[in-house]
Short mmCIF file of C-alpha atoms and ligand atoms in Angstrom, two decimals:
data_model
loop_
_atom_site.label_atom_id
_atom_site.label_comp_id
_atom_site.label_asym_id
_atom_site.label_seq_id
_atom_site.Cartn_x
_atom_site.Cartn_y
_atom_site.Cartn_z
CA UNK R 1 -37.69 37.94 58.71
CA UNK R 2 -37.21 38.92 62.44
CA UNK R 3 -35.51 36.35 65.00
CA UNK R 4 -33.40 35.85 67.66
CA UNK R 5 -29.56 35.26 67.15
CA UNK R 6 -27.92 33.90 69.80
CA UNK R 7 -24.44 34.92 70.37
CA UNK R 8 -21.94 32.44 71.91
CA UNK R 9 -18.56 33.12 73.53
CA UNK R 10 -15.98 31.38 75.79
CA UNK R 11 -15.68 33.48 79.11
CA UNK R 12 -12.10 33.58 81.48
CA UNK R 13 -12.93 31.09 83.96
CA UNK R 14 -9.89 29.47 85.25
CA UNK R 15 -8.88 26.66 84.90
CA UNK R 16 -11.26 25.98 82.23
CA UNK R 17 -13.21 28.53 80.63
CA UNK R 18 -17.25 28.03 80.28
CA UNK R 19 -19.83 29.00 77.67
CA UNK R 20 -21.71 31.99 77.59
CA UNK R 21 -24.10 33.43 75.38
CA UNK R 22 -26.98 36.21 74.96
CA UNK R 23 -29.50 37.01 72.16
CA UNK R 24 -30.51 39.64 70.10
CA UNK R 25 -33.05 40.45 67.46
CA UNK R 26 -31.94 40.58 64.08
CA UNK R 27 -33.47 40.67 60.72
CA UNK R 28 -32.49 38.34 57.80
CA UNK R 29 -33.98 39.40 54.64
CA UNK R 30 -34.10 36.36 51.89
CA UNK R 31 -33.78 32.59 53.36
CA UNK R 32 -30.18 32.58 53.86
CA UNK R 33 -28.22 34.47 56.65
CA UNK R 34 -24.85 35.22 56.08
CA UNK R 35 -22.17 36.71 58.61
CA UNK R 36 -22.82 40.42 57.51
CA UNK R 37 -26.37 39.58 58.91
CA UNK R 38 -24.78 39.53 62.60
CA UNK R 39 -23.16 42.88 63.86
CA UNK R 40 -20.44 43.50 66.32
CA UNK R 41 -21.80 43.22 69.80
CA UNK R 42 -20.13 44.37 73.08
CA UNK R 43 -20.54 42.66 76.84
CA UNK R 44 -19.65 43.24 80.46
CA UNK R 45 -16.47 41.63 80.64
CA UNK R 46 -15.90 42.12 84.51
CA UNK R 47 -18.77 39.58 84.99
CA UNK R 48 -17.07 36.85 82.85
CA UNK R 49 -13.35 37.13 84.31
CA UNK R 50 -12.45 38.47 80.99
CA UNK R 51 -12.07 42.54 82.68
CA UNK R 52 -11.44 44.59 85.58
CA UNK R 53 -14.88 46.83 86.65
CA UNK R 54 -13.44 50.08 85.26
CA UNK R 55 -12.86 49.42 82.11
CA UNK R 56 -14.84 46.41 81.35
CA UNK R 57 -16.13 46.55 77.71
CA UNK R 58 -15.31 43.95 75.32
CA UNK R 59 -16.39 42.67 71.92
CA UNK R 60 -17.88 39.86 70.55
CA UNK R 61 -17.12 39.06 66.74
CA UNK R 62 -19.23 36.83 65.02
CA UNK R 63 -16.92 34.18 63.22
CA UNK R 64 -19.51 31.37 62.15
CA UNK R 65 -23.06 30.45 62.67
CA UNK R 66 -25.56 27.65 62.19
CA UNK R 67 -29.78 27.67 62.45
CA UNK R 68 -31.00 27.61 66.01
CA UNK R 69 -33.25 24.11 65.92
CA UNK R 70 -34.70 25.50 69.34
CA UNK R 71 -36.36 28.71 68.35
CA UNK R 72 -36.88 27.74 64.60
CA UNK R 73 -36.96 30.06 61.67
CA UNK R 74 -35.19 33.26 61.23
CA UNK R 75 -33.15 32.31 64.52
CA UNK R 76 -29.70 31.21 64.77
CA UNK R 77 -26.65 30.35 67.24
CA UNK R 78 -23.53 32.42 66.76
CA UNK R 79 -19.82 32.08 67.36
CA UNK R 80 -17.99 34.84 68.78
CA UNK R 81 -14.28 35.67 69.33
CA UNK R 82 -13.91 38.19 71.98
CA UNK R 83 -11.95 41.06 71.02
CA UNK R 84 -10.65 44.25 73.07
CA UNK R 85 -12.59 47.03 73.01
CA UNK R 86 -10.66 48.29 69.83
CA UNK R 87 -12.97 45.47 68.26
CA UNK R 88 -9.79 43.98 66.56
CA UNK R 89 -7.26 43.12 68.98
CA UNK R 90 -8.23 39.35 70.10
CA UNK R 91 -8.53 39.06 73.94
CA UNK R 92 -6.09 36.82 76.18
CA UNK R 93 -8.83 34.38 76.49
CA UNK R 94 -9.55 34.12 72.71
CA UNK R 95 -8.10 30.84 71.73
CA UNK R 96 -9.53 30.78 68.46
CA UNK R 97 -6.96 33.65 67.32
CA UNK R 98 -4.35 31.18 68.35
CA UNK R 99 -5.82 28.54 66.09
CA UNK R 100 -6.09 31.08 63.12
CA UNK R 101 -2.43 32.27 63.72
CA UNK R 102 -1.39 28.25 63.39
CA UNK R 103 -3.26 27.72 60.26
CA UNK R 104 -2.23 31.22 58.62
CA UNK R 105 1.54 30.15 59.35
CA UNK R 106 1.64 27.30 57.20
CA UNK R 107 -0.52 25.00 58.78
CA UNK R 108 -3.71 25.28 56.17
CA UNK R 109 -1.69 24.32 53.61
CA UNK R 110 -1.63 20.60 54.49
CA UNK R 111 -5.60 20.84 54.27
CA UNK R 112 -6.15 19.46 57.97
CA UNK R 113 -9.50 17.43 58.69
CA UNK R 114 -10.23 16.87 62.46
CA UNK R 115 -13.08 14.97 64.59
CA UNK R 116 -13.40 14.80 68.15
CA UNK R 117 -15.00 12.49 69.82
CA UNK R 118 -16.64 14.02 73.12
CA UNK R 119 -17.20 12.07 75.91
CA UNK R 120 -19.55 13.59 78.98
CA UNK R 121 -21.09 12.41 81.99
CA UNK R 122 -24.81 13.42 82.77
CA UNK R 123 -25.86 14.03 86.44
CA UNK R 124 -28.99 14.17 88.32
CA UNK R 125 -28.02 16.64 91.25
CA UNK R 126 -25.10 15.00 92.72
CA UNK R 127 -25.06 11.55 91.35
CA UNK R 128 -24.60 10.27 87.77
CA UNK R 129 -27.68 9.70 85.88
CA UNK R 130 -28.99 6.18 86.81
CA UNK R 131 -27.09 5.31 89.41
CA UNK R 132 -28.63 4.07 92.77
CA UNK R 133 -29.23 6.34 95.79
CA UNK R 134 -26.10 6.00 97.83
CA UNK R 135 -24.43 3.20 96.21
CA UNK R 136 -22.77 1.95 93.32
CA UNK R 137 -24.26 0.53 90.01
CA UNK R 138 -23.01 -3.13 88.94
CA UNK R 139 -19.29 -2.86 87.43
CA UNK R 140 -18.46 -1.60 84.32
CA UNK R 141 -18.56 -4.25 81.25
CA UNK R 142 -22.32 -4.50 79.89
CA UNK R 143 -22.83 -0.30 79.66
CA UNK R 144 -20.40 0.70 76.38
CA UNK R 145 -22.72 0.88 73.57
CA UNK R 146 -25.81 -0.91 75.56
CA UNK R 147 -29.37 -0.88 75.12
CA UNK R 148 -32.12 -1.73 77.62
CA UNK R 149 -32.98 0.52 80.81
CA UNK R 150 -30.94 -1.30 82.96
CA UNK R 151 -27.86 -0.51 80.82
CA UNK R 152 -28.21 3.02 79.46
CA UNK R 153 -29.63 6.03 81.20
CA UNK R 154 -30.60 9.31 79.48
CA UNK R 155 -31.45 7.89 76.25
CA UNK R 156 -34.14 10.45 75.39
CA UNK R 157 -31.99 13.54 76.03
CA UNK R 158 -29.08 11.96 73.99
CA UNK R 159 -31.70 11.52 71.05
CA UNK R 160 -32.85 14.93 71.39
CA UNK R 161 -29.67 16.15 71.10
CA UNK R 162 -28.72 14.42 68.35
CA UNK R 163 -31.64 15.80 66.82
CA UNK R 164 -30.95 19.36 67.43
CA UNK R 165 -27.35 19.28 66.13
CA UNK R 166 -28.69 17.35 62.62
CA UNK R 167 -31.48 20.26 62.60
CA UNK R 168 -28.88 22.83 63.06
CA UNK R 169 -26.47 21.90 60.56
CA UNK R 170 -23.89 20.90 63.32
CA UNK R 171 -21.36 18.44 62.07
CA UNK R 172 -22.57 15.89 64.19
CA UNK R 173 -20.75 12.14 62.88
CA UNK R 174 -22.30 9.59 65.89
CA UNK R 175 -23.25 9.08 69.26
CA UNK R 176 -22.64 6.20 71.66
CA UNK R 177 -23.20 5.05 75.06
CA UNK R 178 -20.08 5.03 77.05
CA UNK R 179 -18.21 2.53 79.44
CA UNK R 180 -19.60 4.20 82.87
CA UNK R 181 -23.24 4.36 83.35
CA UNK R 182 -24.48 7.78 82.63
CA UNK R 183 -21.51 8.29 80.14
CA UNK R 184 -22.17 8.87 76.81
CA UNK R 185 -20.11 10.43 73.50
CA UNK R 186 -20.65 12.19 70.65
CA UNK R 187 -18.65 12.77 67.67
CA UNK R 188 -18.19 16.22 65.72
CA UNK R 189 -15.81 16.50 62.56
CA UNK R 190 -14.77 15.02 59.26
CA UNK R 191 -18.00 12.39 58.36
CA UNK R 192 -16.32 11.20 54.90
CA UNK R 193 -18.98 12.43 52.70
CA UNK R 194 -18.34 13.68 49.39
CA UNK R 195 -17.29 17.15 48.94
CA UNK R 196 -16.76 17.74 52.53
CA UNK R 197 -13.75 18.26 54.79
CA UNK R 198 -13.20 18.78 58.60
CA UNK R 199 -11.31 21.87 58.55
CA UNK R 200 -10.15 22.84 61.96
CA UNK R 201 -11.94 25.94 62.57
CA UNK R 202 -15.45 24.95 61.39
CA UNK R 203 -14.89 21.53 63.35
CA UNK R 204 -13.57 23.40 66.63
CA UNK R 205 -16.77 25.94 66.26
CA UNK R 206 -19.29 23.30 65.91
CA UNK R 207 -17.99 21.03 68.78
CA UNK R 208 -18.58 24.35 70.80
CA UNK R 209 -21.94 24.74 69.47
CA UNK R 210 -23.12 20.71 69.91
CA UNK R 211 -21.66 21.86 73.59
CA UNK R 212 -23.96 24.46 74.02
CA UNK R 213 -26.63 22.76 72.84
CA UNK R 214 -26.15 19.71 75.11
CA UNK R 215 -26.26 22.16 78.35
CA UNK R 216 -29.23 23.84 76.70
CA UNK R 217 -31.44 20.93 76.08
CA UNK R 218 -30.46 19.66 79.50
CA UNK R 219 -32.44 22.46 81.15
CA UNK R 220 -35.51 20.96 79.82
CA UNK R 221 -34.62 17.64 81.13
CA UNK R 222 -33.48 18.63 84.35
CA UNK R 223 -30.15 17.18 83.74
CA UNK R 224 -26.85 18.35 83.56
CA UNK R 225 -23.78 17.10 81.43
CA UNK R 226 -20.29 17.37 82.81
CA UNK R 227 -17.20 17.42 80.85
CA UNK R 228 -15.09 16.45 84.17
CA UNK R 229 -12.43 14.37 83.02
CA UNK R 230 -12.96 11.99 85.92
CA UNK R 231 -16.25 12.65 87.55
CA UNK R 232 -15.97 9.48 89.66
CA UNK R 233 -13.02 8.49 91.64
CA UNK R 234 -12.42 4.42 91.62
CA UNK R 235 -12.84 1.92 88.99
CA UNK R 236 -14.73 3.74 86.82
CA UNK R 237 -13.45 5.24 82.99
CA UNK R 238 -12.69 8.83 82.86
CA UNK R 239 -14.13 11.06 80.27
CA UNK R 240 -11.91 12.07 77.12
CA UNK R 241 -12.09 13.84 73.89
CA UNK R 242 -10.03 11.99 71.58
CA UNK R 243 -8.70 13.72 68.87
CA UNK R 244 -8.28 12.31 65.36
CA UNK R 245 -7.00 14.22 62.33
CA UNK R 246 -5.09 14.07 59.32
CA UNK R 247 -3.15 16.10 56.59
CA UNK R 248 -3.36 15.77 52.84
CA UNK R 249 0.12 13.95 53.01
CA UNK R 250 -1.55 11.52 55.55
CA UNK R 251 -4.21 10.71 53.51
CA UNK R 252 -2.39 10.04 50.30
CA UNK R 253 -2.10 6.46 49.47
CA UNK R 254 1.82 5.54 49.30
CA UNK R 255 2.88 8.66 51.70
CA UNK R 256 0.74 8.33 54.32
CA UNK R 257 2.43 5.71 56.30
CA UNK R 258 5.74 7.40 56.17
CA UNK R 259 4.48 10.74 57.09
CA UNK R 260 2.46 9.16 59.91
CA UNK R 261 5.79 7.83 61.32
CA UNK R 262 7.15 10.98 60.85
CA UNK R 263 4.38 13.19 62.91
CA UNK R 264 4.43 10.30 65.80
CA UNK R 265 8.10 11.15 66.41
CA UNK R 266 7.18 14.78 66.67
CA UNK R 267 4.56 14.39 68.83
CA UNK R 268 7.03 12.24 71.23
CA UNK R 269 8.87 14.76 71.14
CA UNK R 270 6.71 17.43 72.23
CA UNK R 271 4.73 15.14 74.63
CA UNK R 272 4.98 17.47 77.51
CA UNK R 273 3.88 20.66 75.64
CA UNK R 274 0.64 18.68 74.48
CA UNK R 275 -0.10 17.60 78.10
CA UNK R 276 0.09 21.00 79.27
CA UNK R 277 -3.04 22.10 77.17
CA UNK R 278 -4.83 19.24 76.96
CA UNK R 279 -7.40 20.17 79.52
CA UNK R 280 -7.21 20.61 83.55
CA UNK R 281 -6.74 17.51 86.21
CA UNK R 282 -5.63 15.26 83.29
CA UNK R 283 -3.31 13.49 85.74
CA UNK R 284 -6.85 12.21 87.15
CA UNK R 285 -7.59 10.45 84.10
CA UNK R 286 -4.30 9.61 82.27
CA UNK R 287 -3.52 6.77 84.90
CA UNK R 288 -2.63 4.37 82.81
CA UNK R 289 -5.73 2.35 83.50
CA UNK R 290 -9.48 2.31 81.76
CA UNK R 291 -8.24 2.55 78.69
CA UNK R 292 -5.38 5.37 79.24
CA UNK R 293 -1.70 5.75 78.76
CA UNK R 294 -0.13 7.47 82.11
CA UNK R 295 0.27 10.81 82.08
CA UNK R 296 4.15 10.68 81.65
CA UNK R 297 4.33 8.28 79.13
CA UNK R 298 4.10 8.60 75.36
CA UNK R 299 2.89 5.30 73.19
CA UNK R 300 1.34 4.80 70.18
CA UNK R 301 0.59 1.46 68.27
CA UNK R 302 -1.90 0.03 66.05
CA UNK R 303 -5.32 -0.50 67.53
CA UNK R 304 -3.75 0.31 70.83
CA UNK R 305 -6.54 1.55 73.21
CA UNK R 306 -4.18 1.58 76.03
CA UNK R 307 -1.54 3.90 73.50
CA UNK R 308 -1.22 7.85 73.43
CA UNK R 309 -1.57 7.88 69.67
CA UNK R 310 -3.52 5.07 68.35
CA UNK R 311 -2.97 4.16 64.73
CA UNK R 312 -6.21 3.04 63.12
CA UNK R 313 -6.16 -0.49 61.49
CA UNK R 314 -6.73 1.47 57.99
CA UNK R 315 -3.51 3.39 58.57
CA UNK R 316 -1.65 0.13 58.83
CA UNK R 317 -3.16 -1.88 55.85
CA UNK R 318 -3.84 0.96 53.57
CA UNK R 319 -0.75 3.00 53.91
CA UNK R 320 -2.72 6.14 54.34
CA UNK R 321 -5.59 7.88 56.72
CA UNK R 322 -5.80 9.53 60.25
CA UNK R 323 -4.31 9.26 63.77
CA UNK R 324 -6.10 9.28 67.02
CA UNK R 325 -4.61 11.13 69.83
CA UNK R 326 -6.39 9.73 72.98
CA UNK R 327 -4.37 12.04 75.56
CA UNK R 328 -6.92 15.39 75.77
CA UNK R 329 -9.44 15.29 78.16
CA UNK R 330 -13.37 15.73 77.77
CA UNK R 331 -12.96 19.49 79.19
CA UNK R 332 -10.26 20.13 76.42
CA UNK R 333 -10.56 23.15 74.12
CA UNK R 334 -10.60 22.17 70.94
CA UNK R 335 -9.03 25.64 69.49
CA UNK R 336 -5.91 24.91 71.65
CA UNK R 337 -5.83 20.85 70.94
CA UNK R 338 -6.20 21.34 66.92
CA UNK R 339 -3.78 24.47 67.22
CA UNK R 340 -1.08 22.06 69.55
CA UNK R 341 -1.38 19.47 67.09
CA UNK R 342 -0.96 21.51 64.04
CA UNK R 343 1.73 23.26 65.44
CA UNK R 344 3.86 20.08 66.35
CA UNK R 345 3.15 18.09 63.19
CA UNK R 346 3.75 21.07 60.90
CA UNK R 347 6.58 22.16 62.58
CA UNK R 348 5.24 25.93 63.35
CA UNK R 349 6.11 27.61 66.59
CA UNK R 350 3.40 28.17 68.85
P1 ADP V 401 -13.24 5.34 68.03
O1 ADP V 401 -13.20 4.20 67.31
O2 ADP V 401 -11.87 5.74 68.71
O3 ADP V 401 -14.54 5.17 69.07
P2 ADP V 401 -15.19 7.09 66.67
O4 ADP V 401 -16.18 6.25 65.42
O5 ADP V 401 -15.87 7.30 67.84
O6 ADP V 401 -13.80 6.38 67.01
O7 ADP V 401 -14.78 8.55 66.05
C1 ADP V 401 -14.03 8.76 64.78
C2 ADP V 401 -13.61 9.81 64.23
O8 ADP V 401 -12.94 10.03 63.47
C3 ADP V 401 -14.93 10.85 64.28
O9 ADP V 401 -14.55 12.35 65.35
C4 ADP V 401 -14.32 11.19 62.57
O10 ADP V 401 -14.68 12.84 62.40
C5 ADP V 401 -12.86 10.90 62.92
N1 ADP V 401 -12.24 10.86 61.57
C6 ADP V 401 -12.48 10.05 60.54
N2 ADP V 401 -11.71 10.06 59.34
C7 ADP V 401 -10.96 10.95 59.71
C8 ADP V 401 -9.93 11.51 58.66
N3 ADP V 401 -9.68 11.26 57.33
N4 ADP V 401 -9.42 12.83 59.42
C9 ADP V 401 -9.47 13.11 60.59
N5 ADP V 401 -10.90 12.75 61.18
C10 ADP V 401 -11.45 11.68 60.82
MN1 MN V 402 -15.44 6.70 69.79
MN1 MN V 403 -15.26 6.62 73.59
MN1 MN V 404 -11.50 6.95 70.30
#
């Protein structure tokens, strides 16, 4: 069956790369596509901040795909790594290749699972969705997980997004309205279903698919989603990307608690290295207020939402489970965040 495959990649924009995509016709015989159905494809790197004009051809190498829920049968969303013109050397902006390196250098043996809590803010024109013209809404308090036309704004878009994620086969975990009006969250990653993991490459790919779908659905609603880590200055929550992670040892009863303590020590020692790659403008969000720990401090605590690392209650009571790194900003690159965490906790040079 002939259909369109939307090739998606990350560009070279500084300091935060953005998504780009273009589509080509493919012909998948039978029901199930495989990576072999998606040929390599070139693009103009000089228009994406990835090359100079005189030698601008770069190569898109498909690495994972899901169904395209918008175009339907025979159509796919295809995540690509950007390679140099030789088709095999990762381009400098190819952060997925860095995550592969860390996994191959030993991290994969620890069977790591990830889960991201992607917070984002909806905007209509220049103001957050649902905010009054030229003013501010009521102070924060009632909006988080709220219900009612006076408390949540953009529900229709959020529901449409969740539906297409499920239809596509993206590893959606959940959705919720956030503390600041117009702000929402979706989670991508390990869901606890039998036989499913939360392997880092798949989870990060799926977070990018979910972001792409959010922007794409937003086109139909005339609403934009921003990943700015502090979209409104003042007494308003910023937007983060809490990163939950576990290894086989952390998930093992009798071993998990001690292993987590070792890991937290490693994370404390490398705090600055993590902050450096957790997203642009992190200092605007990590102020020590609004459920954050100050950017210059590292703290951990059980159920502590003002800590850098929150230890979920289960880890304390059952002695095994996962940890939550609350530092990454909404605009972080999940490939880089996963690579950094794995390098630190598995003692790998990055
Ligand atoms: P919070 O209470 O911080 O708002 P959420 O319910 O929004 O947490 O998100 C929980 C996240 O934890 C999800 O992204 C999920 O994938 C992740 N998660 C759950 N269990 C594990 C695990 N064992 N290893 C890694 N991540 C996990
Ligand atoms: Mn959450
Ligand atoms: Mn949240
Ligand atoms: Mn969280």
